[in-house]
XYZ file of C-alpha atoms in Angstrom:
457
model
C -11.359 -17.782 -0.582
C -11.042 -21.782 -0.890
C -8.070 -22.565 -2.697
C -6.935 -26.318 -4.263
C -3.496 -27.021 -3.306
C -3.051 -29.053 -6.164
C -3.073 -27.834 -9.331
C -3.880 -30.315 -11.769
C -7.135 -31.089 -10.305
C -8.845 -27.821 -11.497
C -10.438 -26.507 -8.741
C -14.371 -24.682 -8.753
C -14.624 -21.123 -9.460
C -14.581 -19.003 -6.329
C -15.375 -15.590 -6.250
C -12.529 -13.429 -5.973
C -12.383 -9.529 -4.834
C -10.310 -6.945 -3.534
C -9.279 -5.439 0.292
C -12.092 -2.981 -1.227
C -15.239 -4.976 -1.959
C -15.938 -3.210 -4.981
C -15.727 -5.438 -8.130
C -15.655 -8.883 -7.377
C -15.099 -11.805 -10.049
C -15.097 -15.644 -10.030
C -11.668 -18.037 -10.535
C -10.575 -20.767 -10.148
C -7.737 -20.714 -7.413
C -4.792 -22.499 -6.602
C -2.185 -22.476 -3.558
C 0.991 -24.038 -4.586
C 3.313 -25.262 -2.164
C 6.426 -25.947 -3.262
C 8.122 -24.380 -6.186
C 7.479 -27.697 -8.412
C 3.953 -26.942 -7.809
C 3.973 -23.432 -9.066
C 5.792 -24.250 -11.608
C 2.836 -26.626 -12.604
C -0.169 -23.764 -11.767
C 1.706 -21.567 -14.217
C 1.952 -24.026 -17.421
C -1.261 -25.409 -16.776
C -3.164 -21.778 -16.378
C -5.609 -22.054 -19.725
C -6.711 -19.726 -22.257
C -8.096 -16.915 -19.505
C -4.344 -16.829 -17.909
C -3.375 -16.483 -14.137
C -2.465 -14.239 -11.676
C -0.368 -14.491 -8.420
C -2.111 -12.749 -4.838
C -0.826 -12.492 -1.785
C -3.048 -11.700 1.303
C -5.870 -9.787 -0.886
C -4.639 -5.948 0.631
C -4.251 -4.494 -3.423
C -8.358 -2.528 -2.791
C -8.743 -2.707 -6.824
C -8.728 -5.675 -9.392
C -5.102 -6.079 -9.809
C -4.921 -9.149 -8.160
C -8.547 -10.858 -9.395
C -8.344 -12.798 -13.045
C -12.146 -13.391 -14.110
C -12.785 -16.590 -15.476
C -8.918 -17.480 -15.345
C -6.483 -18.608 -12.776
C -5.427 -17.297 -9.574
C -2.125 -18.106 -7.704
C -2.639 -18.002 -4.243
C 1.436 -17.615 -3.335
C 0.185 -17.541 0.791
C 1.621 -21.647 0.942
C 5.268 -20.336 -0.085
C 6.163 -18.421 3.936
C 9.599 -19.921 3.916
C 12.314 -17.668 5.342
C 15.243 -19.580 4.391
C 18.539 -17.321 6.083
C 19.125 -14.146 7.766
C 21.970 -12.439 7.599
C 21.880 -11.016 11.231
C 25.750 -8.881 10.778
C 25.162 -7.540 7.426
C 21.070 -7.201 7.694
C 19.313 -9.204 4.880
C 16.784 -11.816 4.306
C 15.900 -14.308 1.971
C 12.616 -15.437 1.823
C 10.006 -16.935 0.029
C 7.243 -14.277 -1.782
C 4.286 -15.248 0.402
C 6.238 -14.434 3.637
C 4.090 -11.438 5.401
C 5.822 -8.338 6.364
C 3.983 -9.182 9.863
C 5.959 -12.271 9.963
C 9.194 -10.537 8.873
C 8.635 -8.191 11.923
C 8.309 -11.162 14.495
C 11.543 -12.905 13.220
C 13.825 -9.431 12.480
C 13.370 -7.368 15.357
C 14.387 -9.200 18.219
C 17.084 -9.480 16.094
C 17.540 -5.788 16.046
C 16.339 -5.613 12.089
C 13.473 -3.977 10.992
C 11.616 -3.941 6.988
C 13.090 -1.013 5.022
C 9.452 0.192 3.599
C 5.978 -0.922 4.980
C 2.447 0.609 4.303
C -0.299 0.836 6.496
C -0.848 -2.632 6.862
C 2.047 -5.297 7.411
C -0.552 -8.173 5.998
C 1.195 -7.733 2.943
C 3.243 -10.347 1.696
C 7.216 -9.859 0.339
C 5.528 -11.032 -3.315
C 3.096 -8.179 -3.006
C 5.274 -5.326 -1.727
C 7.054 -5.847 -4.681
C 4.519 -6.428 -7.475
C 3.204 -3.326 -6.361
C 5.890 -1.577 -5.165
C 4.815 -0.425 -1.664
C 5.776 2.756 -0.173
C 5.383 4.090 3.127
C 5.521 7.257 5.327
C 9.261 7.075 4.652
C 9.495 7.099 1.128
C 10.937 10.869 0.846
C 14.041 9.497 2.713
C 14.180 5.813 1.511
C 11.777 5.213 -1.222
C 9.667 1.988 -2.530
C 10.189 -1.388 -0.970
C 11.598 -2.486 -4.250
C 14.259 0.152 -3.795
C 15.766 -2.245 -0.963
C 15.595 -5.804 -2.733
C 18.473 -6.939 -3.762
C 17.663 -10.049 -6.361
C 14.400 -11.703 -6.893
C 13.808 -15.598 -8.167
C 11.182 -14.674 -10.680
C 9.211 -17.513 -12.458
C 8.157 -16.690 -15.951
C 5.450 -17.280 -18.197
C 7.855 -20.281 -20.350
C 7.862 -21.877 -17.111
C 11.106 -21.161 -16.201
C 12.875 -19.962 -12.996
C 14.890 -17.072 -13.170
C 17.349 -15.246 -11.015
C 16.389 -11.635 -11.735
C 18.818 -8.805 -10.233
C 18.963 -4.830 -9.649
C 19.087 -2.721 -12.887
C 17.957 -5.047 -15.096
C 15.033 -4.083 -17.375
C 13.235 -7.210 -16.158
C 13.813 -5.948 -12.082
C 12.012 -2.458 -13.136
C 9.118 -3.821 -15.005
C 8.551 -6.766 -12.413
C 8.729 -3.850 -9.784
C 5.582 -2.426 -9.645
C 4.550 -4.991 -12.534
C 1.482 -5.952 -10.295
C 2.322 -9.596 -11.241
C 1.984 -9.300 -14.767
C 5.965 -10.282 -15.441
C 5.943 -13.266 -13.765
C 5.584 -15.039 -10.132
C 7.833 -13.999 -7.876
C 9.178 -16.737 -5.967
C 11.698 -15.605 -3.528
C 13.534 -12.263 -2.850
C 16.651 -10.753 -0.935
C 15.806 -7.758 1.091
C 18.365 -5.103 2.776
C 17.385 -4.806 5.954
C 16.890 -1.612 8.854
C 18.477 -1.686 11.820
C 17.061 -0.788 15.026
C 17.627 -0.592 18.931
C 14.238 -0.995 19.933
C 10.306 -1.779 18.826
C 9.535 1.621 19.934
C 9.052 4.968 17.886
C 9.592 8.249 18.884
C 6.627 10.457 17.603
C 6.076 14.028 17.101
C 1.891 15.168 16.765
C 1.478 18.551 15.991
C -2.235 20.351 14.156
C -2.072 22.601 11.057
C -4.527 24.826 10.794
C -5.490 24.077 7.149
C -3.728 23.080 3.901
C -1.499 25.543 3.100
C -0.307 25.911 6.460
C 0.251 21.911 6.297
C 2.353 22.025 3.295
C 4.186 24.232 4.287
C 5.157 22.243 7.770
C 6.002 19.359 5.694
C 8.184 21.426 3.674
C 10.326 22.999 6.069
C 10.906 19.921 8.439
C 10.283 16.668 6.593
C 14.043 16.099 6.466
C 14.203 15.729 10.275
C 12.152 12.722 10.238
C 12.708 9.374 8.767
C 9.432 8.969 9.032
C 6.234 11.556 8.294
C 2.898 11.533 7.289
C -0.609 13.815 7.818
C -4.324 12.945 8.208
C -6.190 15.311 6.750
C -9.956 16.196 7.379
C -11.496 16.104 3.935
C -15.141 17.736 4.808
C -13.920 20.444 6.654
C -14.401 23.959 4.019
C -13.168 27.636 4.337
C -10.844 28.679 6.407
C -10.613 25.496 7.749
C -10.100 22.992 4.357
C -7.231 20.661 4.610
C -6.927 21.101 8.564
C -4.862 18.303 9.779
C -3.030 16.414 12.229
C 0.805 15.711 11.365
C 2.433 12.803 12.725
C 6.266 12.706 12.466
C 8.985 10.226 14.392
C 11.903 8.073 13.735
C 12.671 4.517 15.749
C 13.586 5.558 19.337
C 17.094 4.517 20.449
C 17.812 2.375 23.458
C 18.473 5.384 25.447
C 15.420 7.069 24.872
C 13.435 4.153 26.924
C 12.608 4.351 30.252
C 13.947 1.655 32.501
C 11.394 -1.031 32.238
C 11.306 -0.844 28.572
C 14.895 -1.457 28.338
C 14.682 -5.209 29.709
C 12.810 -6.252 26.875
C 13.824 -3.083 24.082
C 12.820 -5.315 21.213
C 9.663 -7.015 22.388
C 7.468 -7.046 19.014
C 3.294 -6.771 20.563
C 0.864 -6.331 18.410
C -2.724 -5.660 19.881
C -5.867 -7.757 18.799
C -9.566 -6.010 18.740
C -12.652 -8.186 17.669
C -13.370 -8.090 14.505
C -15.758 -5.927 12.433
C -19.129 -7.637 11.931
C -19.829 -9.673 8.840
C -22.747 -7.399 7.887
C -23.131 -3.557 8.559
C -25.835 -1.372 7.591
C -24.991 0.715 4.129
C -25.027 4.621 4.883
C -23.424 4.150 8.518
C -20.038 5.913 7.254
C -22.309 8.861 5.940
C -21.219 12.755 5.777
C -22.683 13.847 9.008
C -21.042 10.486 10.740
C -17.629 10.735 8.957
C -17.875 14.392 9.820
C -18.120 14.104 13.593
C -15.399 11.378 13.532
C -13.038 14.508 11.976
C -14.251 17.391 14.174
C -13.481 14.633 17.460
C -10.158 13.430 15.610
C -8.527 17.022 15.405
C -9.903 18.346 18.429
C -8.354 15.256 20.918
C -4.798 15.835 18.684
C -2.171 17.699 20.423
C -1.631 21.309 19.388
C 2.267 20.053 19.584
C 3.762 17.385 21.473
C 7.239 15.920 21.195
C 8.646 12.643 21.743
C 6.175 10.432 22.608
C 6.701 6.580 22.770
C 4.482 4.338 20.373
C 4.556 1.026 19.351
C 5.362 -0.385 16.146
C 1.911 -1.061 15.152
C 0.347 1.486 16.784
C 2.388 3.770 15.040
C 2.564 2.456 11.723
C -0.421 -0.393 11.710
C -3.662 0.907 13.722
C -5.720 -1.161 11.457
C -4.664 -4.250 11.613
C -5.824 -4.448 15.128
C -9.293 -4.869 14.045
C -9.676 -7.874 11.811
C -11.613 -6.924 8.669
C -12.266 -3.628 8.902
C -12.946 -3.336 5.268
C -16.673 -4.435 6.679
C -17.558 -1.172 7.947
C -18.433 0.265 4.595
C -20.958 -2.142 4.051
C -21.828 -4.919 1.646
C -20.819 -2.237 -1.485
C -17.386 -1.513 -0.175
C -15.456 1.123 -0.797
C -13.131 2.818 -3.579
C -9.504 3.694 -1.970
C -8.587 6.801 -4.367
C -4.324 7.509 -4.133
C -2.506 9.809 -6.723
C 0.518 12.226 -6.766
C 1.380 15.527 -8.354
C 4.633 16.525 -8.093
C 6.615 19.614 -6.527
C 5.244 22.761 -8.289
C 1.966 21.595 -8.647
C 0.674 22.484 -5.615
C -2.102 24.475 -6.941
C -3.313 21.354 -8.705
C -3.078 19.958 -5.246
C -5.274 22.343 -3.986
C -8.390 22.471 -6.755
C -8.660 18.404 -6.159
C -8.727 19.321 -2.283
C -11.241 22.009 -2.384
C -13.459 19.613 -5.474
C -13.310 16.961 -2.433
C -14.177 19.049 0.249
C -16.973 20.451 -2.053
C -18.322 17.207 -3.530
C -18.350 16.420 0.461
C -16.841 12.923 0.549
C -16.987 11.494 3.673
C -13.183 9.987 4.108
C -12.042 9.574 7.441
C -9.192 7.605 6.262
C -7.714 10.531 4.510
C -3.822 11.018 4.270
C -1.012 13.158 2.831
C 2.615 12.661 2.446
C 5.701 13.930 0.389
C 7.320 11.951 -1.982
C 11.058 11.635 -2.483
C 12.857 10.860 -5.872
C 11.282 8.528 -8.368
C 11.536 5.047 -8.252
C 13.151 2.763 -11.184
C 10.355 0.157 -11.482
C 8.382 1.408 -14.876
C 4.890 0.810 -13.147
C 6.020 2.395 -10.081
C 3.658 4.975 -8.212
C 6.082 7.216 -6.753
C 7.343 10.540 -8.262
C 8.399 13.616 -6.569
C 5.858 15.299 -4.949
C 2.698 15.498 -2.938
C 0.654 12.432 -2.751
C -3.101 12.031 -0.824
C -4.763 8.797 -0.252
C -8.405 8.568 0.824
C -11.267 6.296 1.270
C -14.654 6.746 -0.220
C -18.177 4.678 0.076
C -18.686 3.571 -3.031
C -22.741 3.855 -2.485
C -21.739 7.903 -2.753
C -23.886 8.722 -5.473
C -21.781 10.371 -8.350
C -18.413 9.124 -7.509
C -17.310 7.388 -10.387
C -17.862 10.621 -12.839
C -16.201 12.956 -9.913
C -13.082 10.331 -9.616
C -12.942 10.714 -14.040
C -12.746 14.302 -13.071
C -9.896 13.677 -10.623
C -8.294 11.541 -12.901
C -8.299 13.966 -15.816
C -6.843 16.945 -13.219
C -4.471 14.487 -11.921
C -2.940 13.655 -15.753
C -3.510 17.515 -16.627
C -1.060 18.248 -13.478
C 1.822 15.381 -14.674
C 0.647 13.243 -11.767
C -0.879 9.851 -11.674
C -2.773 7.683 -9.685
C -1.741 4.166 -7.678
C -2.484 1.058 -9.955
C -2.575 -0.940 -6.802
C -5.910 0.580 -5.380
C -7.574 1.336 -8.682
C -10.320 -0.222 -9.609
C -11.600 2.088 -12.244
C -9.444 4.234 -14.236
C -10.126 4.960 -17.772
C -7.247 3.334 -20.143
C -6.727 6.196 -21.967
C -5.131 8.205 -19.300
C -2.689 5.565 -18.525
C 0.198 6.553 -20.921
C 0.000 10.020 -19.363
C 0.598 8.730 -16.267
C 2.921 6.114 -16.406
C 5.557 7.379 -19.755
C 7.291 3.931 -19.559
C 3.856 2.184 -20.518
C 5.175 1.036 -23.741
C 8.271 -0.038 -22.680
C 6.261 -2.057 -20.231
C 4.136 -3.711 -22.863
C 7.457 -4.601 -24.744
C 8.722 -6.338 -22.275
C 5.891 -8.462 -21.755
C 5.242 -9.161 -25.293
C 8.510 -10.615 -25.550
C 8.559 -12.855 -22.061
C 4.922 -13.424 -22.392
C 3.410 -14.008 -25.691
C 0.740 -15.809 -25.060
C -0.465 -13.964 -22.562
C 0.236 -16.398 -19.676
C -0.022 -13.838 -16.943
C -3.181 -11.644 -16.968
C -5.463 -9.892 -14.377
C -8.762 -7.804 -14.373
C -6.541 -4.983 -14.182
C -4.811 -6.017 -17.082
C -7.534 -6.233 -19.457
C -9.060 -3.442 -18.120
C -6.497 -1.368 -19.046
C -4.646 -2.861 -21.399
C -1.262 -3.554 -19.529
């Protein structure tokens, strides 16, 4: 994705997509470098608007702005002071969480919240208000900054803190409220760059949620892949994967010279072009029936690095490739405690409509969140990956999002791609406060995405 570094000199349209692949559109895109410079991007943006991005990891179109503006935020990686006693940082909104790992945990720190990938940048966990397999003990990633330098659609820098209505709309705002510039972030402390994992099988879904239920609180952090194509007494089988960071003592000898040594392993990357059909049903089927059957019927305490643990992707350098030149739809939503039945009916529809997910996961979510777009809400939330070539699947997803809004749930704005507008006041209830806020700070419509206009944020 070329980018101009200077703003005024109106770059050519490049086309501009998501980690997905799924619904690309051209802009014209510029990387500011300095603060001055976005300050420039942003009053010079045009009739079609702009949008900041990060590293590209949102799968929809919330970070794409056709015919407009994009604000590639990657050229602002400053981390300007650590607090190394009372655990903080201060950096700039295109710092990645990767980089954040390299600098924090030899110094014993660790990110409060990260998702499956740490190629996110600060900017984007808070736009779209990441969560991880921790959230049921410490919630979002916004949940943990502590004031943001926000720059606004007048042109204007301001400091934005906790509590205010401008914090909870910018928080999970998916960059419609402004460019965020720079951020404080409470920090995790650790002993070492180690985790101590439990791996244990359930036998199918019931038998899953009901393992999550009765020992989630023992872990900080927990999370279950879950074979989507396997049916009867078998549907929702998974493998449950459960640990905490270990301590210092829980190292063998050799580890402990080097307890915070932060390694990240490197595999080549996925080929530029892949045949369509290769992730097919009976594929993506054999991958499950091999993935449970190597897992553990229980085993306690193993030792796993930090990004093998948290991160097995990122080890192969766009893997998004391996649907194919259509991509793929990355479908997340939550219902919340005490509709587990609705839970169920989408689980058996999937396992019926036989979509072959291999990236398929479920976790538990802990108390809400305060940003108004945010994706969290008590409850049970799955995550999977689809083809997008899977004939059908954008009726079946309406049907999942209709189920989804029956239950009280909703799905996650920063992997959508495709949601019907209508639905999105039943999901998200402060919707209109949203749109209030942004009328005021934004009335002409500075900041604008494909998501956006899509559904009318």
């Amino acid at each position: 994705m070329p980018a101009s570094t200077v703003p005024g000199t109106a770059p050519a349209r490049t086309t501009v997509t998501g980690w997905g692949r799924t619904a690309p559109t051209a802009a014209r895109v510029v990387r500011p470098r300095t603060y001055e410079e976005a300050v420039v991007a942003v009053r010079g943006c045009g009739e079609r608007g702009g949008i900041p991005r990060g590293l590209g990891r949102a799968y929809g179109d919330a970070a794409q702005n056709a015919g407009g503006f994009v604000l590639d935020m990657t050229g602002l990686d400053r981390i300007h002071a650590i607090d190394a006693d009372g655990g903080t940082v201060l950096c700039d909104a295109g710092v990645s969480l990767h980089r954040l790992m390299e600098v924090l945990l030899p110094l014993g720190w660790f990110v409060p919240v990260t998702p499956g990938t740490r190629q996110v940048t600060v900017g984007g966990a808070i736009g779209a208000d990441i969560h991880g397999k921790n959230h049921h003990v410490s919630g979002s990633f916004s949940r943990h900054v502590l004031s943001l330098e926000l720059l606004t659609a007048d042109g204007e820098i301001r400091t934005v803190g906790r509590g205010t209505p401008l914090f909870d709309a910018t928080a999970g705002g998916m960059g419609l409220t402004g460019v965020i510039l720079t951020a404080t972030v409470r920090l995790l402390p650790v002993e070492t760059s180690l985790m101590a994992v439990d791996t244990e099988r359930a036998t199918d879904l019931d038998d899953l949620m009901a393992r999550l239920t009765a020992t989630d609180d023992r872990y900080r952090y927990s999370v279950a892949w879950i074979d989507l194509l396997a049916r009867g007494a078998a549907r929702g089988r998974a493998v449950l994967t459960r640990g905490d960071h270990a301590p210092l003592d829980a190292l063998p000898a050799r580890a402990r010279r080097r307890p915070l040594e932060f390694l990240t392993p490197r595999f080549p990357a996925a080929p530029a072009f892949l045949p369509e059909g290769l992730l097919s049903r009976t594929t993506v089927g054999l991958f499950n029936e091999l993935w449970y059957r190597k897992a553990p019927h229980a085993r306690t305490g193993e030792l796993q690095k930090i990004s093998s643990f948290f991160h097995p992707l990122d080890g192969v350098p766009h893997w998004n490739r391996v649907y194919g030149r259509g991509g793929f739809v990355q479908y997340q939503f939550v219902v919340g405690y005490g509709r587990e039945e609705a839970l169920r009916r989408i689980v058996r529809r999937i396992s019926e409509h036989r979509c072959p997910s291999f990236l398929a996961v479920l976790k538990r979510f802990g108390r809400a969140d305060p940003g108004w777009l945010s994706f969290p809400l008590p409850g049970w939330t799955l995550a999977l990956d689809i083809p997008a070539s899977l004939p059908g699947l954008g009726a079946f997803l309406d049907q999942l999002d209709e189920e989804v809004a029956a239950a009280g749930g909703r799905v996650y704005l920063a992997k959508d791609a495709r949601l019907r507008p209508e639905l999105l006041a039943a999901m998200y209830p402060r919707l209109d406060d949203f749109r209030a806020l942004r009328a005021e700070t934004d009335p002409r419509g500075v900041f604008v995405s494909d998501l956006s206009r899509r559904l009318a944020l």
